[in-house]
Amino acid sequence: MDGETGEFLWSQHYTGTADYNESAFAIACDADGNAFVTGRNHSVTGLDQIFTMKLSFLDGEVIWEREIGGSDNQDDRGWAVEVGADGHPVITGVMTHPDGSADFYTAKLDSNDGSILWSRTLPGAVGNLAERAGWIAVCGNGDVVMANRTWDLATSYDVVLHRYAGADGETVWSRQYGSGASRSDNPRHMVLDPIDGILVSGVVAGDFMAVRFDAETGEPVWNTAYDGPGHGYDTGNSGAIGPNGEAIVTGFATGTSTGWDCATAAFDWESGDLLWSDCYDTGLAQTEEGTTLTVGRSGTLYVVGYGYSLETYTDLLSIRYQIAPAAGAEDPIRDARLLAATPNPFQSRIDLRFDVLAAGPARVIVHDAAGRRIRTLLDAEIALGAFSIPWDGRDELGREATAGVYWVRLETSGAREARKILRLP
């Protein structure tokens, strides 16, 4: 639908090669607005295959389609898709085997024709296709991070993370994470912070799970759990990075006398300490669950999911929160904002413009695509006003930074923003 008028633009109804049982599980767009969809397609050779297609921005027509199946001709799933700065989509999913085992599958496809640029198939996935387990993100330098889960008799469920080089799919690092002993660490979502790391949310030993990993090394930075007020079974379904840099997870938690409630919890990004939590109940003592969430720039947090009642069964649930600014800030909307980085891309100089409407400490830092600090451009107490700071493309030692993707981060007591910039050769 048109964003201004609500005018319907187009729809696409796709029937696969076997005319049976097609499903889409994820979608992502390129810079031109074309859409990449991944999921499953029932193949003429037997069972489901990983299916990806590209849809035209203009009319929804299928530009190309790609079926990818495992060697054993068993059910396979494409669970997630993202698009990097080069415009090529990357997908991840699971391929199963007759003995019940499964493989992790990750691939980068050519945006022009859907051909496979590189792919990686690794053992250890869980063969249960009834529960989604596969998430993907593209780093600023084009590297690909895949998250999934594995099962071990000694440790139960563990989190699996792989980082692949964007150019050729070579392994940068791999990580299997468990919180200890036979505790079940079952991931439900993964999100990448553009500078600092990776947030994996899910359920650990019957409680909300939130784990932060270092994106450069894959090492866990902290892990934490949230136990709801009823001290029963709790699950974190989805995570996001909040406007103050906090890690926010939503899902459900057991109430004291209200059944399962829609629960949302926020954790400090540096320490993992619980900042706040809320359990929402409709008052009917039935089940409410948050399935996903999104954060607006003004500090607005939206949680969506479902609520159940005996009369209307499962209904759509939407909740809005207003996240308070960090300590010391008067207003999250009017504290500071990174407005522009011009020219972008740049060669020898870029000007970074931001507004500050609450006096206090401020920092402007340049990071490379891997999150390493390149240059601190500002670290001082400043008054309110409009500011413009140049960067000459050099690091702290005065050396020329190489061409590529960088991130500029603005930090104040009540704001944390990042902007991607590109330096040309």
XYZ file of C-alpha atoms in Angstrom:
425
model
C 0.000 0.000 0.000
C 1.168 3.521 -0.723
C 2.623 5.187 2.378
C 0.724 8.454 1.858
C -2.590 7.429 0.334
C -3.031 3.797 1.343
C -3.386 2.892 -2.316
C -2.919 -0.821 -2.985
C 0.101 -1.293 -5.244
C 0.547 -5.015 -5.941
C 0.360 -8.528 -4.545
C 2.144 -11.745 -5.443
C 0.635 -15.220 -5.211
C 3.319 -17.805 -5.898
C 2.783 -21.478 -6.670
C 5.852 -23.680 -6.602
C 6.971 -26.416 -8.941
C 4.972 -29.126 -7.154
C 1.890 -26.910 -6.594
C 1.834 -27.805 -2.908
C 2.845 -26.505 0.516
C 4.851 -23.316 -0.013
C 5.601 -21.040 2.959
C 7.586 -17.840 3.430
C 9.438 -17.357 6.725
C 11.515 -14.201 6.229
C 11.865 -11.188 3.941
C 14.489 -8.491 3.392
C 14.882 -5.599 0.946
C 17.803 -4.227 -1.029
C 18.603 -0.536 -1.520
C 16.320 -0.391 -4.569
C 13.318 -1.754 -2.679
C 13.342 -5.201 -4.286
C 12.349 -7.958 -1.872
C 14.079 -11.261 -1.144
C 11.896 -13.959 0.404
C 13.059 -17.271 1.847
C 11.152 -20.256 3.181
C 10.187 -23.677 1.888
C 8.930 -25.075 -1.393
C 7.575 -28.598 -1.859
C 9.760 -30.068 -4.571
C 8.748 -32.394 -7.390
C 11.463 -34.769 -6.135
C 9.722 -35.393 -2.827
C 9.858 -33.150 0.223
C 10.533 -29.514 1.117
C 13.549 -27.576 -0.114
C 15.006 -24.222 0.912
C 13.390 -21.727 -1.415
C 14.436 -18.133 -2.099
C 13.064 -15.663 -4.643
C 13.526 -12.037 -5.614
C 10.459 -9.850 -6.171
C 10.477 -6.660 -8.201
C 9.852 -3.435 -6.318
C 7.803 -2.094 -9.220
C 5.202 -4.796 -9.740
C 5.995 -7.779 -7.507
C 7.001 -9.979 -10.421
C 9.383 -12.834 -9.633
C 12.819 -11.831 -10.964
C 14.366 -15.178 -10.051
C 13.791 -18.171 -7.819
C 16.219 -20.658 -6.319
C 15.573 -24.102 -4.790
C 18.318 -25.606 -2.622
C 17.980 -29.094 -1.182
C 20.117 -31.383 0.930
C 21.722 -34.499 -0.495
C 19.277 -36.854 1.278
C 16.136 -35.299 -0.252
C 14.576 -34.671 3.167
C 12.646 -31.661 4.495
C 14.710 -28.453 4.518
C 13.920 -24.916 5.674
C 15.140 -21.427 4.850
C 14.615 -19.552 8.101
C 16.196 -16.120 7.602
C 17.432 -13.717 4.932
C 19.323 -10.409 5.065
C 20.870 -8.133 2.434
C 24.355 -6.672 2.762
C 25.680 -3.355 1.517
C 26.745 -5.082 -1.728
C 23.073 -5.871 -2.474
C 23.495 -9.646 -2.377
C 21.161 -11.645 -0.088
C 22.426 -14.145 2.466
C 20.192 -16.921 3.769
C 20.391 -19.479 6.544
C 18.365 -22.537 7.380
C 18.426 -26.234 8.159
C 18.752 -29.413 6.063
C 17.572 -32.693 7.638
C 18.667 -36.320 7.249
C 16.723 -39.625 7.472
C 18.231 -40.462 10.878
C 16.755 -37.290 12.423
C 19.985 -35.291 12.416
C 20.351 -32.025 10.533
C 22.886 -29.597 9.098
C 23.235 -25.825 9.360
C 23.100 -24.263 5.913
C 24.190 -20.708 5.063
C 24.634 -19.239 1.584
C 25.222 -15.973 -0.224
C 23.275 -15.593 -3.461
C 23.900 -13.358 -6.445
C 21.260 -10.635 -6.470
C 21.127 -10.651 -10.275
C 20.207 -14.287 -10.909
C 20.071 -16.145 -7.556
C 23.173 -18.222 -8.268
C 25.123 -19.372 -5.220
C 28.208 -17.227 -4.612
C 29.252 -19.368 -1.649
C 27.646 -21.770 0.789
C 28.537 -23.510 4.029
C 26.976 -26.739 5.321
C 27.915 -27.838 8.840
C 26.647 -30.714 11.017
C 25.060 -30.363 14.428
C 21.698 -28.718 13.786
C 18.490 -29.898 15.469
C 16.144 -31.754 13.115
C 12.935 -30.377 14.650
C 11.478 -28.171 11.899
C 8.341 -27.335 13.879
C 10.314 -24.715 15.843
C 12.227 -22.015 14.012
C 15.960 -22.015 14.674
C 18.006 -19.882 12.333
C 18.902 -16.193 12.262
C 21.333 -14.164 10.199
C 22.894 -10.693 10.172
C 25.360 -8.825 7.973
C 28.203 -6.887 9.600
C 29.354 -3.496 8.376
C 32.302 -5.055 6.518
C 30.042 -7.593 4.801
C 30.808 -10.546 7.067
C 27.855 -12.788 7.870
C 26.851 -13.931 11.376
C 24.619 -16.996 11.660
C 22.942 -18.123 14.890
C 21.220 -21.426 15.578
C 21.071 -24.178 18.186
C 22.512 -27.631 18.703
C 21.778 -30.537 21.040
C 24.198 -32.524 23.142
C 23.304 -35.259 25.624
C 25.708 -33.788 28.172
C 24.749 -30.114 27.837
C 21.203 -30.163 26.366
C 20.543 -27.221 23.979
C 23.453 -24.894 23.232
C 23.718 -21.706 21.168
C 25.739 -21.979 17.956
C 27.264 -18.918 16.264
C 29.348 -18.753 13.091
C 30.893 -15.691 11.474
C 31.758 -16.049 7.786
C 33.788 -13.727 5.589
C 31.428 -11.872 3.290
C 33.607 -12.275 0.199
C 34.118 -16.041 0.161
C 32.333 -17.566 3.168
C 35.535 -18.597 4.940
C 35.080 -19.088 8.687
C 36.176 -16.068 10.749
C 35.218 -17.727 14.050
C 32.817 -20.342 15.425
C 31.266 -20.586 18.858
C 29.182 -23.161 20.731
C 27.862 -21.629 23.928
C 26.282 -23.179 26.989
C 25.786 -21.513 30.351
C 27.002 -24.538 32.282
C 26.465 -28.207 33.110
C 23.296 -29.575 31.523
C 21.388 -26.274 31.532
C 19.345 -25.867 28.365
C 20.312 -22.722 26.404
C 17.729 -22.579 23.625
C 17.956 -19.499 21.348
C 14.837 -17.891 19.866
C 16.323 -14.789 18.216
C 19.561 -12.982 17.361
C 20.180 -9.310 16.638
C 23.414 -7.534 15.698
C 24.380 -4.198 17.193
C 26.263 -2.273 14.466
C 29.195 -1.513 16.753
C 29.365 -3.517 19.929
C 28.260 -7.081 19.420
C 25.556 -9.709 19.189
C 22.469 -10.232 21.360
C 20.979 -13.725 21.514
C 17.681 -14.180 23.354
C 15.712 -17.292 24.208
C 15.173 -19.556 27.183
C 17.736 -20.898 29.652
C 16.702 -23.486 32.226
C 13.105 -22.241 32.104
C 13.867 -18.498 32.318
C 14.373 -15.611 29.880
C 17.811 -15.840 28.299
C 19.896 -12.883 27.130
C 23.540 -13.326 26.086
C 25.826 -10.696 24.610
C 28.695 -11.874 22.400
C 31.660 -9.935 21.050
C 31.122 -9.662 17.288
C 34.860 -9.586 16.554
C 35.816 -12.737 18.472
C 32.584 -14.563 19.260
C 33.436 -14.582 22.966
C 30.505 -14.203 25.385
C 30.611 -10.839 27.180
C 27.815 -11.565 29.673
C 24.830 -13.824 30.138
C 21.772 -13.236 32.253
C 18.338 -14.664 32.942
C 14.979 -13.206 33.949
C 12.698 -15.206 36.230
C 9.085 -14.024 36.140
C 7.072 -13.219 39.283
C 5.493 -16.676 39.388
C 8.885 -18.425 39.174
C 7.558 -20.799 36.518
C 8.469 -21.346 32.886
C 9.515 -18.139 31.064
C 10.703 -17.621 27.473
C 12.290 -14.700 25.613
C 11.115 -14.791 21.990
C 12.745 -11.738 20.450
C 15.367 -9.105 21.236
C 16.273 -5.562 20.214
C 18.752 -2.817 21.091
C 17.010 0.033 22.895
C 17.477 3.786 22.395
C 19.771 4.012 25.423
C 21.804 1.027 24.235
C 20.044 -1.478 26.485
C 19.251 -5.068 25.454
C 15.478 -5.600 25.419
C 13.799 -9.010 25.261
C 10.101 -9.857 25.031
C 8.245 -13.145 25.431
C 6.126 -14.611 28.215
C 6.568 -15.213 31.929
C 4.567 -17.064 34.547
C 2.551 -14.705 36.760
C 1.629 -15.289 40.378
C -2.041 -15.966 39.602
C -2.447 -14.784 36.021
C -1.114 -17.643 33.930
C 1.438 -16.726 31.286
C 1.767 -12.966 30.811
C 3.392 -10.919 28.049
C 6.750 -10.153 29.646
C 9.384 -7.628 28.539
C 12.732 -7.049 30.222
C 15.628 -4.659 29.588
C 19.260 -5.341 30.478
C 22.252 -3.013 30.707
C 24.361 -3.424 27.549
C 27.679 -3.239 29.397
C 26.957 -5.455 32.413
C 23.812 -7.454 31.651
C 22.143 -6.190 34.847
C 18.354 -6.050 34.803
C 17.187 -2.450 34.295
C 13.419 -2.958 34.283
C 10.757 -5.553 33.544
C 7.017 -5.585 32.970
C 4.452 -8.375 32.801
C 1.237 -7.484 31.001
C -1.979 -9.364 31.782
C -5.396 -8.641 30.260
C -7.072 -9.499 33.577
C -8.546 -12.774 32.316
C -5.860 -15.048 33.774
C -5.233 -16.487 30.312
C -2.128 -16.573 28.117
C -0.495 -13.427 26.728
C 2.754 -13.611 24.806
C 5.066 -11.132 23.106
C 6.388 -12.539 19.852
C 8.421 -9.615 18.497
C 9.262 -5.975 19.222
C 10.639 -2.839 17.639
C 12.106 0.369 19.027
C 11.451 3.874 17.697
C 14.053 6.662 17.778
C 12.027 8.677 20.267
C 12.197 5.969 22.921
C 8.950 4.272 21.960
C 8.929 0.502 22.320
C 6.279 -1.566 20.569
C 5.620 -5.181 21.547
C 3.252 -7.338 19.511
C 2.000 -10.852 20.096
C -1.250 -12.438 21.131
C -3.660 -12.692 24.018
C -6.116 -15.525 24.627
C -9.650 -15.392 25.988
C -12.387 -18.025 26.291
C -14.792 -15.944 24.189
C -12.614 -14.789 21.302
C -9.749 -17.280 21.539
C -6.436 -15.884 20.244
C -6.413 -12.140 19.566
C -3.744 -9.755 18.337
C -1.961 -8.001 21.190
C -0.107 -4.697 20.811
C 1.625 -2.868 23.666
C 3.446 0.451 23.630
C 6.040 1.496 26.190
C 7.891 4.784 26.512
C 11.471 4.101 27.510
C 12.898 6.605 29.966
C 16.148 8.344 29.041
C 19.407 7.281 30.622
C 20.316 8.797 33.974
C 21.131 12.480 33.702
C 19.091 13.188 30.585
C 15.943 15.260 30.747
C 14.259 14.100 27.551
C 15.230 11.236 25.223
C 13.775 13.080 22.245
C 15.527 16.367 22.918
C 18.881 15.272 24.266
C 20.970 14.827 21.114
C 20.680 13.632 17.561
C 23.167 12.743 14.871
C 21.657 14.546 11.901
C 23.964 14.177 8.933
C 27.275 12.864 7.658
C 28.267 14.647 4.454
C 29.475 13.843 1.935
C 28.768 10.145 2.299
C 30.564 8.335 0.675
C 33.670 10.499 1.111
C 37.341 10.428 0.207
C 39.403 12.852 2.274
C 36.957 14.570 4.660
C 33.486 14.046 6.088
C 31.550 16.467 8.302
C 29.429 15.042 11.118
C 26.580 17.278 12.231
C 24.558 16.804 15.417
C 22.284 18.811 17.694
C 22.510 18.850 21.487
C 19.568 20.179 23.487
C 20.752 19.197 26.959
C 24.222 20.267 28.093
C 26.478 17.534 29.385
C 29.106 14.978 28.384
C 29.286 13.923 24.743
C 31.473 11.620 22.702
C 31.793 11.125 18.947
C 33.760 8.004 18.023
C 34.657 6.393 14.707
C 34.727 2.574 14.592
C 35.680 0.268 11.773
C 33.300 -2.373 10.435
C 34.534 -4.928 12.985
C 33.767 -2.589 15.896
C 37.337 -1.496 16.646
C 37.777 2.104 17.741
C 39.602 4.113 15.081
C 39.355 7.720 16.276
C 37.737 9.658 19.105
C 36.654 12.960 17.579
C 34.985 14.407 20.678
C 35.030 13.551 24.379
C 34.070 16.577 26.445
C 31.373 18.475 28.302
C 29.461 20.558 25.777
C 26.709 23.139 25.874
C 23.453 22.851 23.984
C 23.552 23.834 20.327
C 24.379 22.640 16.831
C 27.800 21.137 16.197
C 29.780 20.014 13.166
C 32.909 17.896 13.559
C 35.153 16.897 10.647
C 36.958 13.601 10.228
C 39.950 13.580 7.925
C 40.016 9.806 7.498
C 42.943 9.278 9.883
C 43.234 7.159 13.023
C 44.456 8.193 16.479
C 48.093 7.985 15.319
C 47.509 10.082 12.219
C 47.632 7.160 9.821
C 45.346 7.033 6.782
C 42.413 4.707 7.355
C 41.779 2.258 4.542
C 38.805 2.552 2.213
C 35.685 0.768 3.427
C 32.744 0.905 5.804
C 32.980 2.754 9.130
C 30.527 3.622 11.889
C 30.250 6.974 13.657
C 28.759 6.790 17.141
C 27.332 9.703 19.086
C 26.997 9.185 22.843
C 25.495 11.514 25.434
C 23.897 10.874 28.789
C 20.536 10.308 27.116
C 21.270 9.312 23.530
C 23.223 6.719 21.618
C 23.147 6.811 17.833
C 25.250 5.249 15.099
C 25.612 6.200 11.443
C 27.264 4.110 8.739
C 29.720 5.947 6.497
C 31.781 4.807 3.517
C 35.282 5.935 2.652
C 36.224 5.643 -0.997
C 39.738 4.791 -2.248
